[in-house]
PDB file of C-alpha atoms in Angstrom:
ATOM      1  CA  MET H   1      -0.106  -0.109  -0.078  1.00 74.00           C
ATOM      2  CA  THR H   2       1.144   3.714  -0.848  1.00 90.00           C
ATOM      3  CA  ALA H   3       2.214   5.708   1.963  1.00 95.00           C
ATOM      4  CA  PHE H   4       0.659   9.166   2.446  1.00 97.00           C
ATOM      5  CA  LYS H   5       3.105  12.104   1.996  1.00 98.00           C
ATOM      6  CA  LEU H   6       2.824  14.515   4.882  1.00 98.00           C
ATOM      7  CA  ALA H   7       4.936  17.589   4.477  1.00 98.00           C
ATOM      8  CA  VAL H   8       5.608  19.708   8.065  1.00 98.00           C
ATOM      9  CA  VAL H   9       6.174  23.136   7.632  1.00 98.00           C
ATOM     10  CA  SER H  10       8.152  24.967  10.674  1.00 98.00           C
ATOM     11  CA  ALA H  11       9.068  28.841  10.569  1.00 98.00           C
ATOM     12  CA  GLY H  12      10.850  28.466  14.137  1.00 97.00           C
ATOM     13  CA  LEU H  13      13.834  30.707  14.064  1.00 95.00           C
ATOM     14  CA  SER H  14      15.890  29.320  16.973  1.00 92.00           C
ATOM     15  CA  LYS H  15      18.108  26.157  17.826  1.00 90.00           C
ATOM     16  CA  PRO H  16      16.465  24.485  19.145  1.00 89.00           C
ATOM     17  CA  SER H  17      12.860  25.623  18.405  1.00 94.00           C
ATOM     18  CA  SER H  18       9.649  25.087  20.357  1.00 96.00           C
ATOM     19  CA  THR H  19       7.774  25.463  16.985  1.00 97.00           C
ATOM     20  CA  ARG H  20       9.825  22.701  15.334  1.00 97.00           C
ATOM     21  CA  LEU H  21       9.176  20.801  18.718  1.00 97.00           C
ATOM     22  CA  LEU H  22       5.618  20.859  18.311  1.00 98.00           C
ATOM     23  CA  ALA H  23       5.762  20.280  14.617  1.00 98.00           C
ATOM     24  CA  ASP H  24       7.329  17.168  15.447  1.00 98.00           C
ATOM     25  CA  ARG H  25       4.672  16.307  18.307  1.00 98.00           C
ATOM     26  CA  LEU H  26       2.130  16.771  15.834  1.00 98.00           C
ATOM     27  CA  ALA H  27       3.610  14.983  13.118  1.00 98.00           C
ATOM     28  CA  GLU H  28       4.472  12.038  15.585  1.00 98.00           C
ATOM     29  CA  SER H  29       0.986  11.755  16.678  1.00 98.00           C
ATOM     30  CA  THR H  30      -0.615  11.693  13.341  1.00 98.00           C
ATOM     31  CA  VAL H  31       1.944   8.859  11.954  1.00 98.00           C
ATOM     32  CA  ARG H  32       1.173   7.157  15.103  1.00 97.00           C
ATOM     33  CA  ARG H  33      -2.853   7.334  14.836  1.00 96.00           C
ATOM     34  CA  LEU H  34      -2.459   6.030  10.794  1.00 97.00           C
ATOM     35  CA  ALA H  35      -0.589   3.235  12.091  1.00 96.00           C
ATOM     36  CA  LEU H  36      -3.274   1.858  13.938  1.00 94.00           C
ATOM     37  CA  GLU H  37      -5.309   1.819  10.491  1.00 91.00           C
ATOM     38  CA  GLY H  38      -2.358   0.556   9.069  1.00 93.00           C
ATOM     39  CA  ARG H  39      -1.559   3.192   6.790  1.00 94.00           C
ATOM     40  CA  GLU H  40       2.283   4.003   6.530  1.00 96.00           C
ATOM     41  CA  VAL H  41       3.137   7.958   6.515  1.00 97.00           C
ATOM     42  CA  GLU H  42       6.358   9.332   4.689  1.00 98.00           C
ATOM     43  CA  VAL H  43       7.111  12.731   6.843  1.00 98.00           C
ATOM     44  CA  THR H  44       9.286  15.515   5.369  1.00 98.00           C
ATOM     45  CA  VAL H  45      10.207  18.415   7.239  1.00 98.00           C
ATOM     46  CA  VAL H  46      10.581  21.665   5.545  1.00 98.00           C
ATOM     47  CA  GLU H  47      12.820  24.108   8.028  1.00 98.00           C
ATOM     48  CA  LEU H  48      12.030  27.775   6.819  1.00 98.00           C
ATOM     49  CA  ARG H  49      15.215  28.972   8.689  1.00 97.00           C
ATOM     50  CA  ASP H  50      17.234  27.006   6.328  1.00 97.00           C
ATOM     51  CA  LEU H  51      15.611  28.601   3.636  1.00 98.00           C
ATOM     52  CA  ALA H  52      15.512  31.965   4.548  1.00 98.00           C
ATOM     53  CA  VAL H  53      18.196  33.646   2.306  1.00 98.00           C
ATOM     54  CA  ASP H  54      16.892  31.828  -0.968  1.00 98.00           C
ATOM     55  CA  ILE H  55      13.028  33.101  -0.038  1.00 98.00           C
ATOM     56  CA  ALA H  56      14.429  36.368  -0.138  1.00 97.00           C
ATOM     57  CA  ASN H  57      16.539  36.279  -2.790  1.00 97.00           C
ATOM     58  CA  ASN H  58      13.794  34.621  -4.878  1.00 97.00           C
ATOM     59  CA  PHE H  59      11.556  38.022  -4.033  1.00 95.00           C
ATOM     60  CA  VAL H  60      14.385  39.628  -5.849  1.00 95.00           C
ATOM     61  CA  THR H  61      15.160  37.141  -8.509  1.00 94.00           C
ATOM     62  CA  GLY H  62      12.149  35.992  -9.611  1.00 93.00           C
ATOM     63  CA  PHE H  63      14.013  32.293  -9.592  1.00 94.00           C
ATOM     64  CA  PRO H  64      13.700  29.919  -6.285  1.00 94.00           C
ATOM     65  CA  ALA H  65      17.390  28.257  -5.914  1.00 97.00           C
ATOM     66  CA  ALA H  66      17.160  24.146  -5.811  1.00 97.00           C
ATOM     67  CA  ALA H  67      16.445  23.532  -2.066  1.00 98.00           C
ATOM     68  CA  LEU H  68      13.803  26.381  -2.157  1.00 98.00           C
ATOM     69  CA  ARG H  69      12.175  25.055  -5.093  1.00 97.00           C
ATOM     70  CA  GLY H  70      12.641  21.453  -3.497  1.00 98.00           C
ATOM     71  CA  ALA H  71      10.975  22.752  -0.369  1.00 98.00           C
ATOM     72  CA  ILE H  72       7.904  24.036  -2.526  1.00 98.00           C
ATOM     73  CA  GLY H  73       7.596  20.861  -4.291  1.00 98.00           C
ATOM     74  CA  THR H  74       7.296  18.970  -1.056  1.00 98.00           C
ATOM     75  CA  VAL H  75       4.703  20.932   0.545  1.00 98.00           C
ATOM     76  CA  THR H  76       2.703  21.176  -3.156  1.00 98.00           C
ATOM     77  CA  GLY H  77       3.149  17.366  -3.766  1.00 97.00           C
ATOM     78  CA  ALA H  78       2.334  16.216  -0.113  1.00 98.00           C
ATOM     79  CA  ASP H  79      -1.027  14.340   0.587  1.00 98.00           C
ATOM     80  CA  ALA H  80      -1.525  17.015   3.940  1.00 98.00           C
ATOM     81  CA  VAL H  81       0.599  19.242   5.485  1.00 98.00           C
ATOM     82  CA  ILE H  82       0.801  20.960   9.030  1.00 98.00           C
ATOM     83  CA  ALA H  83       2.160  23.720   9.208  1.00 98.00           C
ATOM     84  CA  VAL H  84       3.949  25.719  12.240  1.00 98.00           C
ATOM     85  CA  THR H  85       4.394  29.172  12.830  1.00 98.00           C
ATOM     86  CA  PRO H  86       5.832  31.617  15.990  1.00 97.00           C
ATOM     87  CA  ILE H  87       3.591  34.266  16.841  1.00 97.00           C
ATOM     88  CA  PHE H  88       5.037  37.962  16.224  1.00 93.00           C
ATOM     89  CA  THR H  89       2.949  41.060  16.852  1.00 90.00           C
ATOM     90  CA  ALA H  90      -0.024  39.092  16.824  1.00 91.00           C
ATOM     91  CA  SER H  91       0.193  36.983  13.449  1.00 96.00           C
ATOM     92  CA  TYR H  92       2.457  34.586  11.688  1.00 97.00           C
ATOM     93  CA  ASN H  93       6.088  35.636  11.287  1.00 97.00           C
ATOM     94  CA  GLY H  94       7.581  37.097   7.813  1.00 97.00           C
ATOM     95  CA  LEU H  95       9.425  34.045   7.383  1.00 97.00           C
ATOM     96  CA  PHE H  96       6.320  32.040   6.986  1.00 98.00           C
ATOM     97  CA  LYS H  97       4.280  34.118   5.043  1.00 98.00           C
ATOM     98  CA  SER H  98       6.855  34.751   2.702  1.00 98.00           C
ATOM     99  CA  PHE H  99       7.215  31.112   1.962  1.00 98.00           C
ATOM    100  CA  PHE H 100       3.756  30.762   1.524  1.00 98.00           C
ATOM    101  CA  ASP H 101       3.285  33.585  -0.575  1.00 97.00           C
ATOM    102  CA  LEU H 102       5.395  31.659  -3.150  1.00 97.00           C
ATOM    103  CA  VAL H 103       3.275  28.779  -3.107  1.00 97.00           C
ATOM    104  CA  ASP H 104       0.883  28.760  -6.249  1.00 96.00           C
ATOM    105  CA  HIS H 105      -2.612  29.680  -5.282  1.00 94.00           C
ATOM    106  CA  ASP H 106      -3.754  26.645  -6.181  1.00 96.00           C
ATOM    107  CA  ALA H 107      -1.596  24.161  -4.939  1.00 97.00           C
ATOM    108  CA  LEU H 108      -3.174  23.711  -1.979  1.00 98.00           C
ATOM    109  CA  THR H 109      -6.891  23.345  -3.361  1.00 97.00           C
ATOM    110  CA  GLY H 110      -8.505  20.723  -0.888  1.00 96.00           C
ATOM    111  CA  LYS H 111      -5.226  19.773   0.754  1.00 97.00           C
ATOM    112  CA  PRO H 112      -5.444  18.889   4.438  1.00 98.00           C
ATOM    113  CA  VAL H 113      -3.810  21.524   6.827  1.00 98.00           C
ATOM    114  CA  LEU H 114      -3.550  21.317  10.511  1.00 98.00           C
ATOM    115  CA  ILE H 115      -2.353  24.852  11.513  1.00 98.00           C
ATOM    116  CA  ALA H 116      -0.192  25.249  14.886  1.00 98.00           C
ATOM    117  CA  ALA H 117       1.457  28.219  16.185  1.00 98.00           C
ATOM    118  CA  THR H 118       3.793  28.821  19.615  1.00 97.00           C
ATOM    119  CA  GLY H 119       3.870  32.294  21.488  1.00 95.00           C
ATOM    120  CA  GLY H 120       5.194  33.373  25.024  1.00 91.00           C
ATOM    121  CA  THR H 121       1.770  33.778  26.470  1.00 90.00           C
ATOM    122  CA  PRO H 122      -1.925  32.490  25.599  1.00 91.00           C
ATOM    123  CA  ARG H 123      -3.182  35.772  24.879  1.00 89.00           C
ATOM    124  CA  HIS H 124      -1.700  35.375  21.408  1.00 90.00           C
ATOM    125  CA  SER H 125      -3.815  32.090  20.645  1.00 93.00           C
ATOM    126  CA  LEU H 126      -6.350  33.746  18.695  1.00 94.00           C
ATOM    127  CA  ALA H 127      -4.089  34.851  15.902  1.00 96.00           C
ATOM    128  CA  LEU H 128      -4.285  31.217  14.512  1.00 97.00           C
ATOM    129  CA  GLU H 129      -8.238  32.076  14.055  1.00 97.00           C
ATOM    130  CA  HIS H 130      -7.612  35.472  12.638  1.00 96.00           C
ATOM    131  CA  ALA H 131      -4.701  35.668  11.128  1.00 97.00           C
ATOM    132  CA  VAL H 132      -3.254  31.533  10.204  1.00 98.00           C
ATOM    133  CA  ARG H 133      -6.705  30.268   9.395  1.00 98.00           C
ATOM    134  CA  PRO H 134      -7.758  32.766   6.603  1.00 97.00           C
ATOM    135  CA  LEU H 135      -4.512  32.550   5.149  1.00 98.00           C
ATOM    136  CA  PHE H 136      -4.942  28.834   4.207  1.00 98.00           C
ATOM    137  CA  SER H 137      -8.663  29.317   3.702  1.00 97.00           C
ATOM    138  CA  TYR H 138      -7.579  31.552   0.869  1.00 97.00           C
ATOM    139  CA  LEU H 139      -5.478  28.864  -0.713  1.00 97.00           C
ATOM    140  CA  ARG H 140      -8.618  26.696  -0.690  1.00 97.00           C
ATOM    141  CA  ALA H 141      -7.082  23.951   1.606  1.00 98.00           C
ATOM    142  CA  VAL H 142      -9.068  21.791   3.947  1.00 97.00           C
ATOM    143  CA  VAL H 143      -7.882  23.389   7.066  1.00 98.00           C
ATOM    144  CA  LEU H 144      -9.107  21.194   9.976  1.00 97.00           C
ATOM    145  CA  PRO H 145     -11.229  22.248  12.803  1.00 97.00           C
ATOM    146  CA  THR H 146      -8.720  21.954  15.722  1.00 97.00           C
ATOM    147  CA  ALA H 147      -5.893  24.574  15.655  1.00 98.00           C
ATOM    148  CA  VAL H 148      -3.260  23.784  18.409  1.00 98.00           C
ATOM    149  CA  TYR H 149      -1.366  26.589  20.172  1.00 97.00           C
ATOM    150  CA  ALA H 150       1.745  26.188  22.457  1.00 97.00           C
ATOM    151  CA  ALA H 151       2.503  28.821  25.024  1.00 95.00           C
ATOM    152  CA  THR H 152       5.523  28.622  26.920  1.00 91.00           C
ATOM    153  CA  ASP H 153       3.699  27.421  30.134  1.00 91.00           C
ATOM    154  CA  ASP H 154       1.826  24.572  28.052  1.00 92.00           C
ATOM    155  CA  TRP H 155       5.383  22.669  27.611  1.00 88.00           C
ATOM    156  CA  GLY H 156       5.190  21.918  31.604  1.00 75.00           C
ATOM    157  CA  THR H 157       1.472  21.043  31.952  1.00 62.00           C
ATOM    158  CA  ALA H 158       0.387  17.475  32.006  1.00 55.00           C
ATOM    159  CA  GLY H 159      -2.501  16.382  29.767  1.00 51.00           C
ATOM    160  CA  ASP H 160      -3.652  13.063  27.699  1.00 47.00           C
ATOM    161  CA  ALA H 161      -6.712  13.292  25.112  1.00 45.00           C
ATOM    162  CA  LEU H 162      -9.418  13.779  27.588  1.00 45.00           C
ATOM    163  CA  THR H 163      -7.916  16.866  28.674  1.00 51.00           C
ATOM    164  CA  ASP H 164      -7.270  20.513  27.427  1.00 68.00           C
ATOM    165  CA  GLY H 165      -3.871  20.576  28.158  1.00 91.00           C
ATOM    166  CA  LEU H 166      -1.378  20.344  25.132  1.00 95.00           C
ATOM    167  CA  PRO H 167      -0.946  16.783  24.518  1.00 95.00           C
ATOM    168  CA  GLY H 168      -4.530  16.688  24.512  1.00 94.00           C
ATOM    169  CA  ARG H 169      -5.006  19.187  21.730  1.00 96.00           C
ATOM    170  CA  ILE H 170      -1.938  17.901  20.126  1.00 97.00           C
ATOM    171  CA  ASP H 171      -3.711  14.198  19.908  1.00 96.00           C
ATOM    172  CA  ARG H 172      -7.067  15.883  19.011  1.00 97.00           C
ATOM    173  CA  ALA H 173      -5.668  17.625  16.103  1.00 98.00           C
ATOM    174  CA  ALA H 174      -3.383  15.056  14.899  1.00 98.00           C
ATOM    175  CA  GLY H 175      -6.964  12.592  14.918  1.00 97.00           C
ATOM    176  CA  GLU H 176      -8.978  14.859  12.892  1.00 97.00           C
ATOM    177  CA  LEU H 177      -5.668  14.911  10.493  1.00 98.00           C
ATOM    178  CA  ALA H 178      -5.592  10.805  10.377  1.00 97.00           C
ATOM    179  CA  ALA H 179      -9.143  10.665  10.263  1.00 96.00           C
ATOM    180  CA  LEU H 180      -9.452  12.751   7.019  1.00 95.00           C
ATOM    181  CA  LEU H 181      -6.361  11.149   5.322  1.00 95.00           C
ATOM    182  CA  ALA H 182      -7.429   7.376   6.158  1.00 92.00           C
ATOM    183  CA  GLY H 183     -10.479   8.193   4.212  1.00 87.00           C
ATOM    184  CA  ARG H 184      -8.391   9.223   0.801  1.00 86.00           C
ATOM    185  CA  ALA H 185      -5.925   7.471  -1.231  1.00 86.00           C
ATOM    186  CA  PRO H 186      -2.768   8.977  -1.034  1.00 90.00           C
ATOM    187  CA  ALA H 187      -2.281  11.036  -4.485  1.00 82.00           C
ATOM    188  CA  ALA H 188       0.704   8.987  -5.744  1.00 74.00           C
ATOM    189  CA  GLU H 189      -1.559   5.939  -5.683  1.00 67.00           C
ATOM    190  CA  ALA H 190      -4.490   7.870  -7.501  1.00 57.00           C
ATOM    191  CA  ALA H 191      -2.150   9.268 -10.029  1.00 57.00           C
ATOM    192  CA  ALA H 192      -1.374   5.639 -10.838  1.00 53.00           C
ATOM    193  CA  VAL H 193      -5.019   4.765 -12.023  1.00 47.00           C
ATOM    194  CA  PRO H 194      -5.206   5.454 -15.482  1.00 54.00           C
ATOM    195  CA  GLU H 195      -8.430   7.718 -16.520  1.00 55.00           C
ATOM    196  CA  GLN H 196     -11.214   6.327 -17.860  1.00 61.00           C
ATOM    197  CA  VAL H 197     -11.948   8.640 -21.121  1.00 60.00           C
ATOM    198  CA  VAL H 198     -15.383   7.917 -22.883  1.00 60.00           C
ATOM    199  CA  PRO H 199     -15.246   8.157 -26.444  1.00 66.00           C
ATOM    200  CA  PHE H 200     -16.933  11.687 -27.841  1.00 53.00           C
ATOM    201  CA  ALA H 201     -19.415   9.676 -29.961  1.00 64.00           C
ATOM    202  CA  GLU H 202     -20.474   7.243 -26.522  1.00 65.00           C
ATOM    203  CA  GLN H 203     -21.013  10.819 -24.760  1.00 56.00           C
ATOM    204  CA  LEU H 204     -23.544  11.960 -27.697  1.00 53.00           C
ATOM    205  CA  ALA H 205     -25.149   8.537 -27.870  1.00 59.00           C
ATOM    206  CA  ALA H 206     -25.940   8.927 -24.267  1.00 55.00           C
ATOM    207  CA  LEU H 207     -27.322  12.498 -24.506  1.00 53.00           C
ATOM    208  CA  ARG H 208     -29.849  11.266 -27.000  1.00 59.00           C
ATOM    209  CA  VAL H 209     -31.311   8.149 -24.826  1.00 49.00           C
TER     210      VAL H 209
END
């Protein structure tokens, strides 16, 4: 059975990064959920921090470097995307927005996207709803209902799938993504099925009936 391709985009700027940590936790939970359904997942992480210079140069030259072109291809070719950004000034950071500005407007149409963010305090959690979700809705992606926000203090709280702690929110969002994917065929598998072309004469005959 063909594995699903999951692209994980992290816009964290530091190393280590809580943004990358949240992205990894979401991916791990999604993989675990799909494994219970007997489905395999190929995870590819796109670290935008490593592409910052290429992204800036692309806006000036209009030509993406090989690494940036590959990263965009990873995202557009995936069956689903987990997109995580730190919140700066009540919105996604500039690196996150700049990268998705380079993605073709039609490339994410119908693609499941799990959105998440990190920030210093819980006060910025609504940025997911008034900034990040509208961005992917504009790109016509299927944005999952549960968005995950992790404030600094959330990393020290206990929780499980039955609570509203960070682990519970991660598990709930990953469960939604896994359930959505489990009902679909991987894009690579669907592409391998030859399209049935009905001859034009047969189409006309059907209209006359």
